[in-house]
mmCIF file of C-alpha atoms and ligand atoms in Angstrom:
data_model
loop_
_atom_site.group_PDB
_atom_site.id
_atom_site.type_symbol
_atom_site.label_atom_id
_atom_site.label_comp_id
_atom_site.label_asym_id
_atom_site.label_seq_id
_atom_site.Cartn_x
_atom_site.Cartn_y
_atom_site.Cartn_z
ATOM 1 C CA MET A 1 167.086 234.874 78.645
ATOM 2 C CA THR A 2 165.146 234.180 81.861
ATOM 3 C CA LEU A 3 165.964 235.377 85.366
ATOM 4 C CA LEU A 4 165.145 232.556 87.783
ATOM 5 C CA TYR A 5 164.520 233.626 91.379
ATOM 6 C CA HIS A 6 165.321 230.416 93.218
ATOM 7 C CA ALA A 7 164.276 231.085 96.824
ATOM 8 C CA ASP A 8 161.062 231.293 98.819
ATOM 9 C CA ALA A 9 158.014 231.275 96.580
ATOM 10 C CA GLU A 10 156.107 233.921 98.528
ATOM 11 C CA ARG A 11 158.711 236.575 97.906
ATOM 12 C CA GLY A 12 159.304 235.183 94.414
ATOM 13 C CA ALA A 13 155.688 235.949 93.573
ATOM 14 C CA GLU A 14 156.224 239.543 94.773
ATOM 15 C CA TRP A 15 159.322 239.835 92.599
ATOM 16 C CA ALA A 16 157.351 238.497 89.632
ATOM 17 C CA VAL A 17 154.744 241.277 89.879
ATOM 18 C CA LEU A 18 157.421 243.955 90.219
ATOM 19 C CA PHE A 19 159.475 242.564 87.336
ATOM 20 C CA ALA A 20 156.447 242.465 85.064
ATOM 21 C CA GLU A 21 155.727 246.124 85.859
ATOM 22 C CA ARG A 22 159.246 247.471 85.726
ATOM 23 C CA ALA A 23 161.076 245.312 83.173
ATOM 24 C CA PRO A 24 158.590 243.414 81.006
ATOM 25 C CA GLU A 25 161.380 242.730 78.516
ATOM 26 C CA ILE A 26 163.201 240.468 81.023
ATOM 27 C CA PRO A 27 161.468 237.072 81.384
ATOM 28 C CA PHE A 28 161.183 236.285 85.095
ATOM 29 C CA GLU A 29 160.322 233.019 86.843
ATOM 30 C CA TYR A 30 160.295 231.909 90.484
ATOM 31 C CA ARG A 31 159.038 228.330 89.971
ATOM 32 C CA PRO A 32 162.116 226.297 88.956
ATOM 33 C CA ASP A 33 159.980 223.598 87.318
ATOM 34 C CA ALA A 34 158.280 226.121 85.057
ATOM 35 C CA VAL A 35 161.407 227.035 83.136
ATOM 36 C CA SER A 36 163.820 224.992 81.083
ATOM 37 C CA PRO A 37 167.270 225.086 82.733
ATOM 38 C CA GLU A 38 168.828 226.034 79.363
ATOM 39 C CA ALA A 39 166.756 229.214 79.242
ATOM 40 C CA VAL A 40 168.048 230.454 82.600
ATOM 41 C CA ARG A 41 170.709 233.126 82.040
ATOM 42 C CA PHE A 42 170.392 234.895 85.392
ATOM 43 C CA LEU A 43 169.990 233.050 88.671
ATOM 44 C CA ALA A 44 169.125 234.776 91.968
ATOM 45 C CA VAL A 45 169.657 232.607 95.050
ATOM 46 C CA TRP A 46 170.349 232.941 98.759
ATOM 47 C CA HIS A 47 171.769 229.541 99.628
ATOM 48 C CA PRO A 48 172.322 227.392 96.531
ATOM 49 C CA ALA A 49 171.720 223.693 97.123
ATOM 50 C CA ALA A 50 174.647 221.398 96.285
ATOM 51 C CA GLY A 51 174.864 220.805 92.550
ATOM 52 C CA MET A 52 172.329 223.532 91.696
ATOM 53 C CA LEU A 53 174.716 225.428 89.487
ATOM 54 C CA GLN A 54 175.469 222.386 87.318
ATOM 55 C CA ARG A 55 171.816 222.398 86.301
ATOM 56 C CA TYR A 56 171.982 225.877 84.788
ATOM 57 C CA ARG A 57 174.688 225.614 82.160
ATOM 58 C CA ASN A 58 173.956 228.838 80.287
ATOM 59 C CA LEU A 59 174.242 231.195 83.228
ATOM 60 C CA GLU A 60 175.599 234.659 82.542
ATOM 61 C CA VAL A 61 175.275 236.126 86.042
ATOM 62 C CA LEU A 62 174.740 234.659 89.496
ATOM 63 C CA PHE A 63 173.003 237.044 91.900
ATOM 64 C CA SER A 64 173.188 236.632 95.665
ATOM 65 C CA LEU A 65 169.879 237.551 97.277
ATOM 66 C CA GLY A 66 171.855 238.733 100.292
ATOM 67 C CA ALA A 67 174.608 241.283 100.811
ATOM 68 C CA GLY A 68 176.992 238.540 101.915
ATOM 69 C CA VAL A 69 178.334 235.763 99.684
ATOM 70 C CA ASP A 70 179.995 233.497 102.254
ATOM 71 C CA GLN A 71 177.061 231.075 101.876
ATOM 72 C CA PHE A 72 178.360 230.200 98.390
ATOM 73 C CA ASP A 73 181.111 227.689 97.827
ATOM 74 C CA LEU A 74 183.168 229.931 95.598
ATOM 75 C CA ASP A 75 185.306 226.986 94.425
ATOM 76 C CA ASP A 76 182.155 225.597 92.829
ATOM 77 C CA ILE A 77 181.405 228.738 90.845
ATOM 78 C CA PRO A 78 183.282 229.081 87.555
ATOM 79 C CA LYS A 79 185.785 231.955 87.821
ATOM 80 C CA ASP A 80 184.369 233.597 84.713
ATOM 81 C CA LEU A 81 180.778 233.593 86.012
ATOM 82 C CA PRO A 82 180.124 237.010 87.564
ATOM 83 C CA LEU A 83 178.802 236.792 91.135
ATOM 84 C CA VAL A 84 176.912 239.883 92.252
ATOM 85 C CA ARG A 85 175.909 240.578 95.852
ATOM 86 C CA MET A 86 172.857 242.550 96.920
ATOM 87 C CA VAL A 87 173.608 246.262 97.084
ATOM 88 C CA GLU A 88 170.238 247.918 97.472
ATOM 89 C CA PRO A 89 168.792 250.730 99.599
ATOM 90 C CA GLY A 90 166.219 248.566 101.412
ATOM 91 C CA ILE A 91 168.793 246.263 102.981
ATOM 92 C CA ALA A 92 170.941 249.237 103.979
ATOM 93 C CA GLU A 93 167.974 250.976 105.604
ATOM 94 C CA GLY A 94 167.039 247.842 107.577
ATOM 95 C CA MET A 95 170.569 247.501 108.935
ATOM 96 C CA ALA A 96 170.708 251.185 109.816
ATOM 97 C CA GLU A 97 167.509 250.722 111.858
ATOM 98 C CA TYR A 98 168.772 247.607 113.645
ATOM 99 C CA VAL A 99 172.139 249.101 114.574
ATOM 100 C CA SER A 100 170.620 252.407 115.686
ATOM 101 C CA LEU A 101 168.062 250.579 117.808
ATOM 102 C CA SER A 102 170.733 248.364 119.381
ATOM 103 C CA VAL A 103 173.028 251.278 120.142
ATOM 104 C CA MET A 104 170.137 253.198 121.692
ATOM 105 C CA LEU A 105 169.081 250.184 123.784
ATOM 106 C CA LEU A 106 172.595 250.031 125.189
ATOM 107 C CA HIS A 107 172.964 253.777 125.576
ATOM 108 C CA ARG A 108 169.727 254.045 127.574
ATOM 109 C CA HIS A 109 170.233 250.761 129.501
ATOM 110 C CA PHE A 110 166.974 249.219 128.279
ATOM 111 C CA LEU A 111 168.340 245.682 128.452
ATOM 112 C CA ASP A 112 169.202 246.216 132.128
ATOM 113 C CA TYR A 113 165.693 247.485 132.749
ATOM 114 C CA VAL A 114 164.141 244.378 131.176
ATOM 115 C CA GLY A 115 165.937 242.283 133.820
ATOM 116 C CA GLN A 116 165.132 244.739 136.573
ATOM 117 C CA GLN A 117 161.424 244.729 135.751
ATOM 118 C CA ARG A 118 161.275 240.925 135.970
ATOM 119 C CA ALA A 119 162.951 241.195 139.403
ATOM 120 C CA GLU A 120 160.609 244.046 140.474
ATOM 121 C CA VAL A 121 163.546 246.431 140.807
ATOM 122 C CA TRP A 122 163.067 250.208 140.333
ATOM 123 C CA LYS A 123 166.564 251.613 139.951
ATOM 124 C CA LEU A 124 167.746 254.141 137.454
ATOM 125 C CA LYS A 125 171.128 254.079 135.771
ATOM 126 C CA ARG A 126 172.722 257.323 134.772
ATOM 127 C CA PHE A 127 173.116 258.064 131.085
ATOM 128 C CA TYR A 128 175.334 260.639 129.437
ATOM 129 C CA PRO A 129 175.065 262.775 126.300
ATOM 130 C CA THR A 130 175.400 260.710 123.137
ATOM 131 C CA SER A 131 178.657 262.464 122.265
ATOM 132 C CA CYS A 132 180.243 260.699 125.279
ATOM 133 C CA LEU A 133 179.515 257.269 123.812
ATOM 134 C CA ARG A 134 182.026 256.037 121.229
ATOM 135 C CA VAL A 135 180.607 253.670 118.652
ATOM 136 C CA GLY A 136 183.082 251.925 116.357
ATOM 137 C CA PHE A 137 182.415 249.836 113.247
ATOM 138 C CA LEU A 138 184.435 246.889 112.046
ATOM 139 C CA GLY A 139 183.808 247.343 108.334
ATOM 140 C CA ALA A 140 182.945 250.593 106.631
ATOM 141 C CA GLY A 141 180.999 249.358 103.630
ATOM 142 C CA MET A 142 177.420 249.788 102.415
ATOM 143 C CA LEU A 143 175.759 248.652 105.652
ATOM 144 C CA ALA A 144 178.135 250.269 108.150
ATOM 145 C CA GLN A 145 177.891 253.571 106.298
ATOM 146 C CA ALA A 146 174.087 253.440 106.332
ATOM 147 C CA ALA A 147 174.123 252.860 110.114
ATOM 148 C CA ILE A 148 176.718 255.579 110.605
ATOM 149 C CA ALA A 149 174.527 258.082 108.768
ATOM 150 C CA LYS A 150 171.624 257.360 111.150
ATOM 151 C CA LEU A 151 173.765 257.451 114.297
ATOM 152 C CA GLN A 152 175.297 260.753 113.265
ATOM 153 C CA ALA A 153 171.885 262.356 113.682
ATOM 154 C CA PHE A 154 171.924 261.329 117.373
ATOM 155 C CA GLY A 155 175.402 262.773 117.940
ATOM 156 C CA PHE A 156 177.387 259.651 118.911
ATOM 157 C CA THR A 157 181.151 259.761 118.511
ATOM 158 C CA LEU A 158 181.851 257.478 115.564
ATOM 159 C CA SER A 159 184.797 255.608 114.129
ATOM 160 C CA ALA A 160 185.254 252.832 111.598
ATOM 161 C CA TRP A 161 187.896 250.347 110.540
ATOM 162 C CA SER A 162 188.253 248.959 107.037
ATOM 163 C CA ARG A 163 190.789 247.241 104.824
ATOM 164 C CA SER A 164 191.499 250.227 102.617
ATOM 165 C CA GLU A 165 191.774 253.838 103.694
ATOM 166 C CA LYS A 166 188.419 255.653 103.855
ATOM 167 C CA LYS A 167 187.214 259.195 104.364
ATOM 168 C CA ILE A 168 183.732 259.421 105.850
ATOM 169 C CA GLU A 169 182.520 262.845 106.940
ATOM 170 C CA GLY A 170 182.393 263.118 110.742
ATOM 171 C CA VAL A 171 183.904 259.652 111.314
ATOM 172 C CA THR A 172 187.421 258.825 112.480
ATOM 173 C CA SER A 173 188.639 256.191 110.051
ATOM 174 C CA TYR A 174 191.273 253.535 110.596
ATOM 175 C CA HIS A 175 192.575 250.801 108.362
ATOM 176 C CA GLY A 176 194.978 247.895 108.379
ATOM 177 C CA GLU A 177 196.597 246.074 111.299
ATOM 178 C CA ASP A 178 198.060 249.153 113.022
ATOM 179 C CA GLY A 179 194.819 250.979 112.502
ATOM 180 C CA LEU A 180 192.957 248.196 114.295
ATOM 181 C CA ASN A 181 195.097 248.571 117.407
ATOM 182 C CA ALA A 182 194.486 252.307 117.464
ATOM 183 C CA PHE A 183 190.761 251.888 116.732
ATOM 184 C CA LEU A 184 189.731 249.299 119.337
ATOM 185 C CA PRO A 185 190.492 251.325 122.503
ATOM 186 C CA GLN A 186 188.140 254.020 121.111
ATOM 187 C CA CYS A 187 185.057 251.771 121.029
ATOM 188 C CA ASP A 188 182.592 251.703 123.928
ATOM 189 C CA ILE A 189 180.300 249.855 121.529
ATOM 190 C CA LEU A 190 181.825 247.768 118.747
ATOM 191 C CA VAL A 191 179.600 246.896 115.784
ATOM 192 C CA CYS A 192 180.764 244.115 113.478
ATOM 193 C CA LEU A 193 179.683 244.583 109.873
ATOM 194 C CA LEU A 194 182.461 242.699 108.163
ATOM 195 C CA PRO A 195 182.034 240.102 105.449
ATOM 196 C CA LEU A 196 183.080 236.587 106.439
ATOM 197 C CA THR A 197 186.418 235.823 104.761
ATOM 198 C CA PRO A 198 189.475 233.813 105.817
ATOM 199 C CA GLU A 199 190.920 237.058 107.256
ATOM 200 C CA THR A 200 187.877 238.005 109.320
ATOM 201 C CA ARG A 201 186.768 234.549 110.540
ATOM 202 C CA GLY A 202 187.115 234.327 114.336
ATOM 203 C CA MET A 203 188.208 237.962 114.615
ATOM 204 C CA LEU A 204 185.921 238.729 117.540
ATOM 205 C CA ASP A 205 188.103 236.871 120.027
ATOM 206 C CA GLY A 206 189.674 237.353 123.440
ATOM 207 C CA ALA A 207 192.683 239.215 122.045
ATOM 208 C CA LEU A 208 190.426 241.726 120.319
ATOM 209 C CA PHE A 209 188.118 242.091 123.334
ATOM 210 C CA SER A 210 191.117 242.832 125.570
ATOM 211 C CA LYS A 211 191.922 245.895 123.441
ATOM 212 C CA LEU A 212 188.471 247.420 123.945
ATOM 213 C CA PRO A 213 187.797 249.695 126.931
ATOM 214 C CA LYS A 214 186.764 247.653 129.978
ATOM 215 C CA GLY A 215 183.004 247.204 130.012
ATOM 216 C CA ALA A 216 182.539 247.717 126.254
ATOM 217 C CA ALA A 217 179.601 246.097 124.454
ATOM 218 C CA ILE A 218 179.573 244.345 121.088
ATOM 219 C CA ILE A 219 176.915 244.105 118.413
ATOM 220 C CA ASN A 220 177.518 241.381 115.826
ATOM 221 C CA CYS A 221 175.555 241.745 112.618
ATOM 222 C CA GLY A 222 178.210 240.164 110.404
ATOM 223 C CA ARG A 223 178.312 236.389 110.663
ATOM 224 C CA GLY A 224 178.321 233.981 113.613
ATOM 225 C CA GLN A 225 181.712 232.681 112.474
ATOM 226 C CA HIS A 226 183.292 236.053 113.227
ATOM 227 C CA LEU A 227 182.873 235.305 116.922
ATOM 228 C CA ALA A 228 184.934 233.028 119.174
ATOM 229 C CA GLN A 229 182.046 231.949 121.394
ATOM 230 C CA SER A 230 183.946 230.793 124.482
ATOM 231 C CA ASP A 231 186.047 233.977 124.400
ATOM 232 C CA LEU A 232 182.831 235.977 124.526
ATOM 233 C CA LEU A 233 181.630 234.030 127.563
ATOM 234 C CA ASP A 234 184.991 234.612 129.286
ATOM 235 C CA ALA A 235 184.974 238.337 128.481
ATOM 236 C CA LEU A 236 181.422 238.706 129.833
ATOM 237 C CA ALA A 237 182.324 236.747 132.975
ATOM 238 C CA SER A 238 185.377 238.919 133.662
ATOM 239 C CA GLY A 239 183.509 242.170 132.965
ATOM 240 C CA GLN A 240 185.843 243.031 130.073
ATOM 241 C CA LEU A 241 182.635 243.102 128.048
ATOM 242 C CA SER A 242 179.337 244.244 129.538
ATOM 243 C CA ARG A 243 176.918 242.991 126.877
ATOM 244 C CA ALA A 244 176.620 241.379 123.478
ATOM 245 C CA ILE A 245 173.815 241.822 120.986
ATOM 246 C CA LEU A 246 174.082 239.026 118.443
ATOM 247 C CA ASP A 247 171.989 238.858 115.306
ATOM 248 C CA VAL A 248 174.062 236.037 113.852
ATOM 249 C CA THR A 249 175.310 232.815 115.431
ATOM 250 C CA ASP A 250 177.136 229.659 114.458
ATOM 251 C CA PRO A 251 175.174 227.549 113.807
ATOM 252 C CA GLU A 252 171.835 229.223 113.146
ATOM 253 C CA PRO A 253 169.807 228.513 115.144
ATOM 254 C CA LEU A 254 171.955 227.626 118.144
ATOM 255 C CA PRO A 255 171.367 224.123 119.493
ATOM 256 C CA PRO A 256 169.067 223.656 122.509
ATOM 257 C CA GLY A 257 170.903 224.304 125.770
ATOM 258 C CA HIS A 258 173.610 226.466 124.187
ATOM 259 C CA PRO A 259 174.891 228.891 126.869
ATOM 260 C CA PHE A 260 173.959 231.941 124.787
ATOM 261 C CA TRP A 261 170.208 231.208 124.971
ATOM 262 C CA HIS A 262 169.869 232.045 128.644
ATOM 263 C CA HIS A 263 172.860 234.309 129.239
ATOM 264 C CA GLU A 264 171.631 237.486 130.923
ATOM 265 C CA LYS A 265 174.231 239.623 129.119
ATOM 266 C CA ILE A 266 173.526 238.271 125.654
ATOM 267 C CA PHE A 267 170.609 239.454 123.568
ATOM 268 C CA LEU A 268 169.877 237.302 120.503
ATOM 269 C CA THR A 269 167.879 238.098 117.395
ATOM 270 C CA PRO A 270 167.305 235.479 114.668
ATOM 271 C CA HIS A 271 169.432 236.836 111.778
ATOM 272 C CA THR A 272 166.989 239.581 111.083
ATOM 273 C CA ALA A 273 169.080 242.725 111.357
ATOM 274 C CA SER A 274 168.221 243.383 107.766
ATOM 275 C CA MET A 275 166.709 241.785 104.714
ATOM 276 C CA THR A 276 166.555 242.334 100.996
ATOM 277 C CA GLN A 277 163.403 244.290 100.179
ATOM 278 C CA PRO A 278 161.728 243.334 96.896
ATOM 279 C CA HIS A 279 160.490 246.850 96.091
ATOM 280 C CA THR A 280 164.003 248.269 95.987
ATOM 281 C CA ALA A 281 166.036 245.125 95.204
ATOM 282 C CA VAL A 282 164.165 244.508 91.963
ATOM 283 C CA ASP A 283 165.404 247.834 90.581
ATOM 284 C CA THR A 284 168.972 246.922 91.496
ATOM 285 C CA VAL A 285 168.777 243.585 89.720
ATOM 286 C CA ILE A 286 167.082 245.074 86.650
ATOM 287 C CA ASP A 287 169.731 247.769 86.488
ATOM 288 C CA ASN A 288 172.474 245.165 86.761
ATOM 289 C CA ILE A 289 171.009 243.000 84.005
ATOM 290 C CA ARG A 290 170.852 246.068 81.773
ATOM 291 C CA ARG A 291 174.426 246.956 82.698
ATOM 292 C CA HIS A 292 175.556 243.433 81.949
ATOM 293 C CA ARG A 293 173.877 243.538 78.561
ATOM 294 C CA ALA A 294 175.483 246.877 77.806
ATOM 295 C CA GLY A 295 178.917 245.540 78.800
ATOM 296 C CA LYS A 296 179.091 247.821 81.866
ATOM 297 C CA THR A 297 180.324 246.862 85.346
ATOM 298 C CA MET A 298 177.527 245.622 87.613
ATOM 299 C CA VAL A 299 176.958 247.135 91.060
ATOM 300 C CA GLY A 300 177.973 244.706 93.817
ATOM 301 C CA LEU A 301 180.234 242.565 91.627
ATOM 302 C CA VAL A 302 182.176 240.307 94.003
ATOM 303 C CA ASP A 303 185.940 240.415 93.764
ATOM 304 C CA ARG A 304 187.000 236.781 93.573
ATOM 305 C CA HIS A 305 190.325 237.567 95.301
ATOM 306 C CA SER A 306 189.087 239.509 98.335
ATOM 307 C CA LEU A 307 185.962 237.252 98.486
ATOM 308 C CA TYR A 308 183.473 240.061 99.139
HETATM 309 P P1 LIG B 1 180.702 245.754 102.065
HETATM 310 O O1 LIG B 1 181.472 244.879 101.150
HETATM 311 O O2 LIG B 1 180.031 246.962 101.492
HETATM 312 O O3 LIG B 1 181.652 246.268 103.234
HETATM 313 C C1 LIG B 1 182.546 245.428 103.880
HETATM 314 C C2 LIG B 1 183.494 246.269 104.716
HETATM 315 O O4 LIG B 1 184.361 245.385 105.435
HETATM 316 C C3 LIG B 1 184.386 247.159 103.855
HETATM 317 O O5 LIG B 1 184.562 248.412 104.476
HETATM 318 C C4 LIG B 1 185.709 246.381 103.826
HETATM 319 O O6 LIG B 1 186.864 247.195 103.683
HETATM 320 C C5 LIG B 1 185.711 245.780 105.207
HETATM 321 N N1 LIG B 1 186.598 244.607 105.255
HETATM 322 C C6 LIG B 1 186.502 243.453 104.573
HETATM 323 N N2 LIG B 1 187.531 242.640 104.876
HETATM 324 C C7 LIG B 1 188.289 243.309 105.760
HETATM 325 C C8 LIG B 1 189.490 243.013 106.434
HETATM 326 N N3 LIG B 1 190.138 241.863 106.262
HETATM 327 N N4 LIG B 1 190.010 243.951 107.257
HETATM 328 C C9 LIG B 1 189.376 245.135 107.427
HETATM 329 N N5 LIG B 1 188.219 245.484 106.826
HETATM 330 C C10 LIG B 1 187.694 244.573 105.996
HETATM 331 O O7 LIG B 1 179.667 244.827 102.814
HETATM 332 P P2 LIG B 1 178.250 245.227 103.429
HETATM 333 O O8 LIG B 1 178.416 246.406 104.288
HETATM 334 O O9 LIG B 1 177.233 245.272 102.363
HETATM 335 O O10 LIG B 1 177.929 243.906 104.277
HETATM 336 C C11 LIG B 1 178.788 243.483 105.309
HETATM 337 C C12 LIG B 1 178.346 242.136 105.835
HETATM 338 O O11 LIG B 1 177.164 242.260 106.614
HETATM 339 C C13 LIG B 1 177.944 241.076 104.810
HETATM 340 O O12 LIG B 1 179.071 240.488 104.200
HETATM 341 C C14 LIG B 1 177.161 240.096 105.648
HETATM 342 O O13 LIG B 1 178.049 239.185 106.246
HETATM 343 C C15 LIG B 1 176.570 240.977 106.741
HETATM 344 N N6 LIG B 1 175.112 241.108 106.602
HETATM 345 C C16 LIG B 1 174.328 240.752 107.663
HETATM 346 C C17 LIG B 1 172.971 240.893 107.602
HETATM 347 C C18 LIG B 1 172.124 240.557 108.772
HETATM 348 O O14 LIG B 1 170.897 240.611 108.660
HETATM 349 N N7 LIG B 1 172.711 240.235 109.907
HETATM 350 C C19 LIG B 1 172.297 241.435 106.407
HETATM 351 C C20 LIG B 1 173.210 241.771 105.356
HETATM 352 C C21 LIG B 1 174.558 241.600 105.456
HETATM 353 P P3 LIG B 1 187.113 248.033 102.326
HETATM 354 O O15 LIG B 1 186.095 249.131 102.368
HETATM 355 O O16 LIG B 1 188.483 248.539 102.470
HETATM 356 O O17 LIG B 1 186.893 247.081 101.196
HETATM 357 C C1 LIG B 2 172.784 239.056 103.914
HETATM 358 C C2 LIG B 2 172.143 238.566 105.107
HETATM 359 O O1 LIG B 2 173.966 238.788 103.701
HETATM 360 O O2 LIG B 2 170.912 238.593 105.178
HETATM 361 O O3 LIG B 2 172.105 239.754 103.145
HETATM 362 O O4 LIG B 2 172.814 238.177 106.053
#
């Protein structure tokens, strides 16, 4: 009945200590060669290598070590094998920090000042009260809501767009196609926190940018494949967009010489907006294994129709 953590060994060793302390009744292993594949009932992976799942024939639950599951080939995963994504407070907190930091950098023009300093320019840019800056979220799930909660403390004007109707205190919520058209003109900063699905792939394109207020900025923390790269370059060149902060790209990393590397209006971070934190994630996985054993629904169970 072993849980095999099949990812980097350094973090696996951390998980092993925490598992032994918090759930000694659940055998845990992070060295694939140290466990017989037949004994593995729970597998935790980030990016499963081709054919990995065929090796573990007695799996009861497949855990994604990340909040997203687009890295899995869902056609390769038996429909009756539950796939559970990472829903844990540590990853939400990390994303809330990254988005708050990015919004504040834009709000207070820090990225302009980095360029100015290099050019020995001393020139202030006016800033306005936070309530004048409208920050909108594509996606209103675990991560967007964590970021929203942090930004609310600063007083930004907030809105969010999701698939289903949502009510979030202090946030103007939109949903569906019509909702998107009403939402976009309200976003001085647009934050993408959507899962990558056939419906959301390529969504950050010229048509969408043209519906934002002129000079808006985007922050993409979803996936690189949400973004139409040449449309972004066009929108930055025309001034329709003023800046882009991109934590995710396609591919990762970008190839040498890619125009994003040196673009003065693009700020790149290496897919680090957030990460699963062992101290909190372990509790989530333990709780889910106990739920599974008790026949209860697991937290973060992926819907195989909506693909997130
Ligand atoms: P959730 O599943 O909790 O939330 C997803 C949100 O997107 C929901 O509000 C959902 O709507 C909405 N959504 C999905 N499809 C559509 C659609 N077609 N139209 C409109 N809205 C849609 O996901 P998380 O918040 O946990 O994570 C979001 C994504 O963030 C992950 O899938 C991953 O790609 C990315 N991520 C990036 C990280 C990084 O470091 N850069 C770290 C972790 C995750 P509804 O509420 O109606 O279902
Ligand atoms: C995730 C990620 O999905 O790190 O968790 O991107």
